[in-house]
mmCIF file of C-alpha atoms and ligand atoms in Angstrom:
data_model
loop_
_atom_site.group_PDB
_atom_site.id
_atom_site.type_symbol
_atom_site.label_atom_id
_atom_site.label_comp_id
_atom_site.label_asym_id
_atom_site.label_seq_id
_atom_site.Cartn_x
_atom_site.Cartn_y
_atom_site.Cartn_z
ATOM 1 C CA MET A 391 0.000 0.000 0.000
ATOM 2 C CA ILE A 392 1.204 3.507 -0.891
ATOM 3 C CA GLY A 393 0.605 6.291 1.649
ATOM 4 C CA ILE A 394 -0.124 9.809 0.399
ATOM 5 C CA ILE A 395 -0.240 12.850 2.672
ATOM 6 C CA GLY A 396 -1.321 16.394 1.832
ATOM 7 C CA ALA A 397 -1.811 19.285 4.230
ATOM 8 C CA MET A 398 -4.863 21.017 2.802
ATOM 9 C CA ALA A 399 -8.048 19.806 1.119
ATOM 10 C CA LEU A 400 -7.038 21.453 -2.165
ATOM 11 C CA GLU A 401 -3.898 19.309 -2.189
ATOM 12 C CA ILE A 402 -5.681 15.925 -1.989
ATOM 13 C CA ASP A 403 -9.412 16.193 -2.754
ATOM 14 C CA GLY A 404 -8.849 15.876 -6.522
ATOM 15 C CA LEU A 405 -6.913 12.665 -5.889
ATOM 16 C CA LYS A 406 -9.498 11.205 -3.509
ATOM 17 C CA LYS A 407 -12.111 11.609 -6.277
ATOM 18 C CA GLU A 408 -10.129 9.087 -8.349
ATOM 19 C CA MET A 409 -10.275 6.364 -5.678
ATOM 20 C CA GLU A 410 -12.302 3.192 -6.033
ATOM 21 C CA ASN A 411 -13.510 0.863 -3.267
ATOM 22 C CA THR A 412 -13.086 3.623 -0.705
ATOM 23 C CA SER A 413 -13.368 3.289 3.048
ATOM 24 C CA ALA A 414 -12.431 5.876 5.667
ATOM 25 C CA ASN A 415 -11.243 5.956 9.255
ATOM 26 C CA THR A 416 -10.696 9.049 11.425
ATOM 27 C CA ILE A 417 -7.873 8.946 13.981
ATOM 28 C CA SER A 418 -6.809 11.968 16.092
ATOM 29 C CA GLY A 419 -9.139 14.073 13.948
ATOM 30 C CA VAL A 420 -7.335 13.078 10.715
ATOM 31 C CA GLU A 421 -9.281 11.211 8.034
ATOM 32 C CA PHE A 422 -7.478 8.289 6.386
ATOM 33 C CA SER A 423 -9.143 7.210 3.121
ATOM 34 C CA VAL A 424 -8.238 3.774 1.828
ATOM 35 C CA GLY A 425 -8.959 2.681 -1.742
ATOM 36 C CA VAL A 426 -7.508 1.805 -5.133
ATOM 37 C CA ILE A 427 -6.122 4.125 -7.833
ATOM 38 C CA GLY A 428 -4.758 2.709 -11.087
ATOM 39 C CA GLY A 429 -4.845 -0.782 -9.602
ATOM 40 C CA THR A 430 -2.640 0.294 -6.667
ATOM 41 C CA GLU A 431 -3.890 0.261 -3.081
ATOM 42 C CA VAL A 432 -3.487 3.696 -1.461
ATOM 43 C CA VAL A 433 -4.180 5.409 1.841
ATOM 44 C CA ILE A 434 -4.652 9.171 1.566
ATOM 45 C CA ALA A 435 -4.681 11.571 4.532
ATOM 46 C CA GLN A 436 -5.239 15.291 4.941
ATOM 47 C CA ALA A 437 -2.839 16.171 7.752
ATOM 48 C CA GLY A 438 -3.491 19.867 8.278
ATOM 49 C CA VAL A 439 -0.774 22.513 7.963
ATOM 50 C CA GLY A 440 2.582 22.382 9.744
ATOM 51 C CA LYS A 441 5.137 20.009 11.177
ATOM 52 C CA VAL A 442 3.236 18.590 14.162
ATOM 53 C CA ASN A 443 0.104 17.826 12.134
ATOM 54 C CA ALA A 444 2.239 16.168 9.469
ATOM 55 C CA ALA A 445 4.238 14.150 12.026
ATOM 56 C CA VAL A 446 1.137 12.849 13.816
ATOM 57 C CA THR A 447 -0.386 11.874 10.470
ATOM 58 C CA ALA A 448 2.746 10.127 9.175
ATOM 59 C CA GLN A 449 3.277 8.207 12.416
ATOM 60 C CA THR A 450 -0.359 7.120 12.582
ATOM 61 C CA MET A 451 -0.308 6.086 8.927
ATOM 62 C CA ILE A 452 2.775 3.944 9.500
ATOM 63 C CA LEU A 453 1.422 2.207 12.615
ATOM 64 C CA LYS A 454 -2.106 1.654 11.279
ATOM 65 C CA TYR A 455 -1.534 0.983 7.542
ATOM 66 C CA ASN A 456 2.121 -0.073 7.232
ATOM 67 C CA PRO A 457 2.643 1.691 3.835
ATOM 68 C CA SER A 458 5.606 0.568 1.716
ATOM 69 C CA VAL A 459 6.318 4.247 0.949
ATOM 70 C CA ILE A 460 4.846 7.618 1.969
ATOM 71 C CA ILE A 461 4.558 10.341 -0.670
ATOM 72 C CA ASN A 462 3.883 13.912 0.415
ATOM 73 C CA ILE A 463 2.159 16.003 -2.266
ATOM 74 C CA GLY A 464 0.970 19.594 -2.511
ATOM 75 C CA VAL A 465 2.237 23.129 -3.001
ATOM 76 C CA ALA A 466 5.380 25.003 -1.976
ATOM 77 C CA GLY A 467 7.141 28.321 -2.377
ATOM 78 C CA GLY A 468 9.824 28.130 -5.057
ATOM 79 C CA ILE A 469 13.328 29.359 -4.184
ATOM 80 C CA GLU A 470 15.575 28.023 -6.973
ATOM 81 C CA PRO A 471 15.713 30.915 -9.467
ATOM 82 C CA SER A 472 14.355 29.032 -12.511
ATOM 83 C CA LEU A 473 11.146 28.070 -10.667
ATOM 84 C CA LYS A 474 7.953 29.820 -11.686
ATOM 85 C CA ILE A 475 4.433 29.381 -10.343
ATOM 86 C CA GLY A 476 3.067 25.976 -11.425
ATOM 87 C CA ASP A 477 6.548 24.409 -11.771
ATOM 88 C CA ILE A 478 7.515 21.237 -9.927
ATOM 89 C CA VAL A 479 10.048 20.259 -7.298
ATOM 90 C CA VAL A 480 10.754 16.618 -6.482
ATOM 91 C CA ALA A 481 12.946 16.511 -3.378
ATOM 92 C CA ASP A 482 16.102 14.462 -3.220
ATOM 93 C CA LYS A 483 16.338 15.368 0.455
ATOM 94 C CA VAL A 484 14.481 17.414 3.058
ATOM 95 C CA CYS A 485 15.462 19.452 6.117
ATOM 96 C CA GLU A 486 13.812 21.411 8.928
ATOM 97 C CA HIS A 487 15.014 24.991 8.429
ATOM 98 C CA ASP A 488 13.536 26.162 11.752
ATOM 99 C CA MET A 489 15.372 23.526 13.837
ATOM 100 C CA ASP A 490 18.023 25.539 15.681
ATOM 101 C CA THR A 491 20.311 24.316 18.459
ATOM 102 C CA THR A 492 23.260 26.373 17.182
ATOM 103 C CA ALA A 493 23.500 28.048 20.614
ATOM 104 C CA VAL A 494 24.818 24.757 22.023
ATOM 105 C CA GLY A 495 27.199 24.119 19.135
ATOM 106 C CA ASP A 496 25.147 22.241 16.534
ATOM 107 C CA GLU A 497 24.995 23.202 12.875
ATOM 108 C CA PRO A 498 21.797 24.932 11.673
ATOM 109 C CA GLY A 499 18.971 22.439 11.120
ATOM 110 C CA PHE A 500 20.651 19.647 13.103
ATOM 111 C CA ILE A 501 18.052 17.188 14.460
ATOM 112 C CA THR A 502 19.189 15.529 17.672
ATOM 113 C CA GLY A 503 18.073 11.892 17.920
ATOM 114 C CA ILE A 504 18.357 11.033 14.248
ATOM 115 C CA ASP A 505 21.516 13.185 14.339
ATOM 116 C CA THR A 506 21.325 14.693 10.878
ATOM 117 C CA VAL A 507 20.353 17.894 9.065
ATOM 118 C CA TYR A 508 19.139 16.216 5.851
ATOM 119 C CA MET A 509 16.767 13.293 5.398
ATOM 120 C CA HIS A 510 17.148 11.487 2.059
ATOM 121 C CA CYS A 511 14.161 10.626 -0.099
ATOM 122 C CA ASP A 512 13.755 7.249 -1.784
ATOM 123 C CA SER A 513 15.679 7.700 -5.025
ATOM 124 C CA GLU A 514 13.770 5.141 -7.121
ATOM 125 C CA ILE A 515 10.314 6.554 -6.346
ATOM 126 C CA SER A 516 11.548 10.167 -6.608
ATOM 127 C CA ASN A 517 13.130 9.456 -10.008
ATOM 128 C CA ILE A 518 9.919 7.900 -11.336
ATOM 129 C CA ILE A 519 7.809 10.829 -10.067
ATOM 130 C CA SER A 520 10.276 13.213 -11.680
ATOM 131 C CA VAL A 521 10.024 11.405 -15.020
ATOM 132 C CA CYS A 522 6.193 11.546 -14.788
ATOM 133 C CA ALA A 523 6.370 15.336 -14.254
ATOM 134 C CA LYS A 524 8.819 15.873 -17.112
ATOM 135 C CA ASP A 525 6.771 13.630 -19.453
ATOM 136 C CA MET A 526 3.857 15.971 -18.775
ATOM 137 C CA GLY A 527 5.970 18.891 -20.012
ATOM 138 C CA LEU A 528 6.361 20.451 -16.565
ATOM 139 C CA HIS A 529 9.579 22.227 -15.586
ATOM 140 C CA THR A 530 10.928 20.021 -12.785
ATOM 141 C CA VAL A 531 13.754 20.782 -10.368
ATOM 142 C CA ARG A 532 15.435 18.274 -8.028
ATOM 143 C CA GLY A 533 17.024 19.389 -4.763
ATOM 144 C CA THR A 534 16.510 20.058 -1.070
ATOM 145 C CA ILE A 535 13.054 21.007 0.164
ATOM 146 C CA ALA A 536 13.218 23.031 3.381
ATOM 147 C CA THR A 537 10.397 22.657 5.892
ATOM 148 C CA GLY A 538 9.426 24.860 8.816
ATOM 149 C CA ASP A 539 6.439 26.109 10.777
ATOM 150 C CA ILE A 540 6.627 29.369 8.831
ATOM 151 C CA PHE A 541 4.838 30.487 5.683
ATOM 152 C CA VAL A 542 7.810 32.080 3.936
ATOM 153 C CA ALA A 543 6.676 35.456 2.651
ATOM 154 C CA GLU A 544 9.824 37.578 2.960
ATOM 155 C CA ASN A 545 12.905 37.719 0.775
ATOM 156 C CA SER A 546 15.163 37.670 3.870
ATOM 157 C CA VAL A 547 13.774 34.311 5.075
ATOM 158 C CA ARG A 548 13.952 32.891 1.538
ATOM 159 C CA ASN A 549 17.614 33.967 1.279
ATOM 160 C CA ARG A 550 18.475 32.388 4.646
ATOM 161 C CA ILE A 551 16.983 29.045 3.523
ATOM 162 C CA SER A 552 18.849 29.241 0.238
ATOM 163 C CA GLN A 553 22.193 30.112 1.837
ATOM 164 C CA LEU A 554 22.122 27.773 4.863
ATOM 165 C CA PHE A 555 20.438 24.726 3.325
ATOM 166 C CA ASN A 556 20.650 25.222 -0.448
ATOM 167 C CA GLY A 557 16.862 24.823 -0.338
ATOM 168 C CA VAL A 558 15.125 24.898 -3.720
ATOM 169 C CA ALA A 559 11.626 25.248 -2.222
ATOM 170 C CA ALA A 560 10.017 25.942 1.152
ATOM 171 C CA GLU A 561 6.957 24.318 2.633
ATOM 172 C CA MET A 562 5.604 23.255 6.024
ATOM 173 C CA GLU A 563 5.339 19.437 6.170
ATOM 174 C CA GLY A 564 7.831 17.490 4.030
ATOM 175 C CA GLY A 565 10.770 17.612 6.464
ATOM 176 C CA SER A 566 8.579 16.487 9.309
ATOM 177 C CA ILE A 567 7.212 13.552 7.284
ATOM 178 C CA GLY A 568 10.781 12.685 6.277
ATOM 179 C CA HIS A 569 11.837 12.854 9.943
ATOM 180 C CA VAL A 570 9.093 10.415 10.995
ATOM 181 C CA CYS A 571 9.860 8.116 8.049
ATOM 182 C CA VAL A 572 13.570 8.001 8.934
ATOM 183 C CA MET A 573 12.680 7.154 12.560
ATOM 184 C CA ASN A 574 10.516 4.265 11.296
ATOM 185 C CA ASN A 575 12.728 3.169 8.392
ATOM 186 C CA VAL A 576 9.951 3.853 5.855
ATOM 187 C CA PRO A 577 10.915 5.174 2.376
ATOM 188 C CA PHE A 578 9.431 8.563 1.451
ATOM 189 C CA ALA A 579 9.196 11.056 -1.409
ATOM 190 C CA ILE A 580 8.093 14.692 -1.645
ATOM 191 C CA LEU A 581 6.365 16.188 -4.702
ATOM 192 C CA ARG A 582 5.450 19.875 -4.707
ATOM 193 C CA ALA A 583 4.060 22.336 -7.251
ATOM 194 C CA MET A 584 4.946 26.012 -6.822
ATOM 195 C CA SER A 585 2.095 28.244 -5.648
ATOM 196 C CA ASP A 586 4.394 31.241 -5.090
ATOM 197 C CA CYS A 587 8.088 32.074 -4.909
ATOM 198 C CA ALA A 588 8.530 32.289 -1.127
ATOM 199 C CA ASN A 589 9.157 36.037 -1.347
ATOM 200 C CA ASP A 590 7.577 39.403 -0.665
ATOM 201 C CA ASP A 591 4.833 38.616 -3.241
ATOM 202 C CA SER A 592 3.769 35.312 -1.627
ATOM 203 C CA LYS A 593 0.942 36.790 0.448
ATOM 204 C CA VAL A 594 -0.727 37.857 -2.786
ATOM 205 C CA ASP A 595 0.316 34.922 -5.000
ATOM 206 C CA PHE A 596 -0.536 31.991 -2.711
ATOM 207 C CA PRO A 597 -4.310 32.558 -2.472
ATOM 208 C CA VAL A 598 -4.522 33.149 -6.231
ATOM 209 C CA PHE A 599 -2.389 30.217 -7.447
ATOM 210 C CA ALA A 600 -2.473 27.483 -4.749
ATOM 211 C CA ALA A 601 -5.436 25.538 -6.162
ATOM 212 C CA LYS A 602 -4.144 25.573 -9.741
ATOM 213 C CA ALA A 603 -0.630 24.555 -8.638
ATOM 214 C CA ALA A 604 -2.014 21.751 -6.452
ATOM 215 C CA GLU A 605 -3.785 20.358 -9.520
ATOM 216 C CA ASN A 606 -0.365 19.831 -11.134
ATOM 217 C CA SER A 607 0.916 17.787 -8.218
ATOM 218 C CA ILE A 608 -2.291 15.701 -8.255
ATOM 219 C CA LYS A 609 -1.980 15.066 -12.015
ATOM 220 C CA ILE A 610 1.615 13.904 -11.588
ATOM 221 C CA ILE A 611 0.842 11.548 -8.716
ATOM 222 C CA LEU A 612 -2.080 10.108 -10.707
ATOM 223 C CA ARG A 613 0.277 9.393 -13.593
ATOM 224 C CA PHE A 614 2.708 7.816 -11.132
ATOM 225 C CA LEU A 615 0.008 5.584 -9.607
ATOM 226 C CA ASN A 616 -1.125 4.514 -13.068
ATOM 227 C CA THR A 617 2.399 3.499 -14.105
ATOM 228 C CA TYR A 618 4.178 2.346 -10.916
ATOM 229 C CA LYS A 619 3.571 -1.301 -10.142
ATOM 230 C CA GLY A 620 5.667 -1.593 -6.988
HETATM 231 N N1 ADE B 2123 3.536 26.488 0.828
HETATM 232 C C1 ADE B 2123 3.283 27.164 -0.291
HETATM 233 N N2 ADE B 2123 3.963 28.317 -0.325
HETATM 234 C C2 ADE B 2123 4.673 28.375 0.821
HETATM 235 C C3 ADE B 2123 5.560 29.317 1.369
HETATM 236 N N3 ADE B 2123 5.848 30.447 0.739
HETATM 237 N N4 ADE B 2123 6.103 29.045 2.577
HETATM 238 C C4 ADE B 2123 5.799 27.899 3.229
HETATM 239 N N5 ADE B 2123 4.961 26.989 2.757
HETATM 240 C C5 ADE B 2123 4.408 27.201 1.556
#
């Protein structure tokens, strides 16, 4: 079974519509929908926004459904200069840009316990998702997605993420899902479509473009589910 997590309804509702043989179960206020897409069994959850919501959802999904991989889909703010609204980022690794124990000597983003800054995505699944996006004619960038409990809407924050973590996009869940997956030894991948450019214009751009961008990530994951046979 493949696990799929999105934060907001607009990031997963279009995918849930494609499910057959659906059943649902609500745990800790999060709805887990189980069904089949393209012949593949999936569990889809809407986590809510931010790292704690995403972590609770990923951990619950792992314990209850034992997915072979978790894929996080949705929108993000693009940082890599070639990225425009609607473009795609498939992460090769994720980090938590707001994790900061530098005062006691750690490097920025260091996560005590798993003792790393970067969590690596499953390369096989990420490569296939990337090919699906490119085959659809979408400009697709690979790199580090930086996660934090901050909607990045200032050039200064964007520049910090770029300089410290070489982040190509910013969002609010992927690093937390990666963190939980590393703790549980579950492979994961992160697919995001750009709703804004994580800059001074984001406040205006996000509400206008989020739904349209999210459609791109849903179309790509549908193509993936229709081609990937585990
Ligand atoms: N998701 C979409 N755009 C974002 C941004 N600018 N910052 C954080 N998360 C986002």
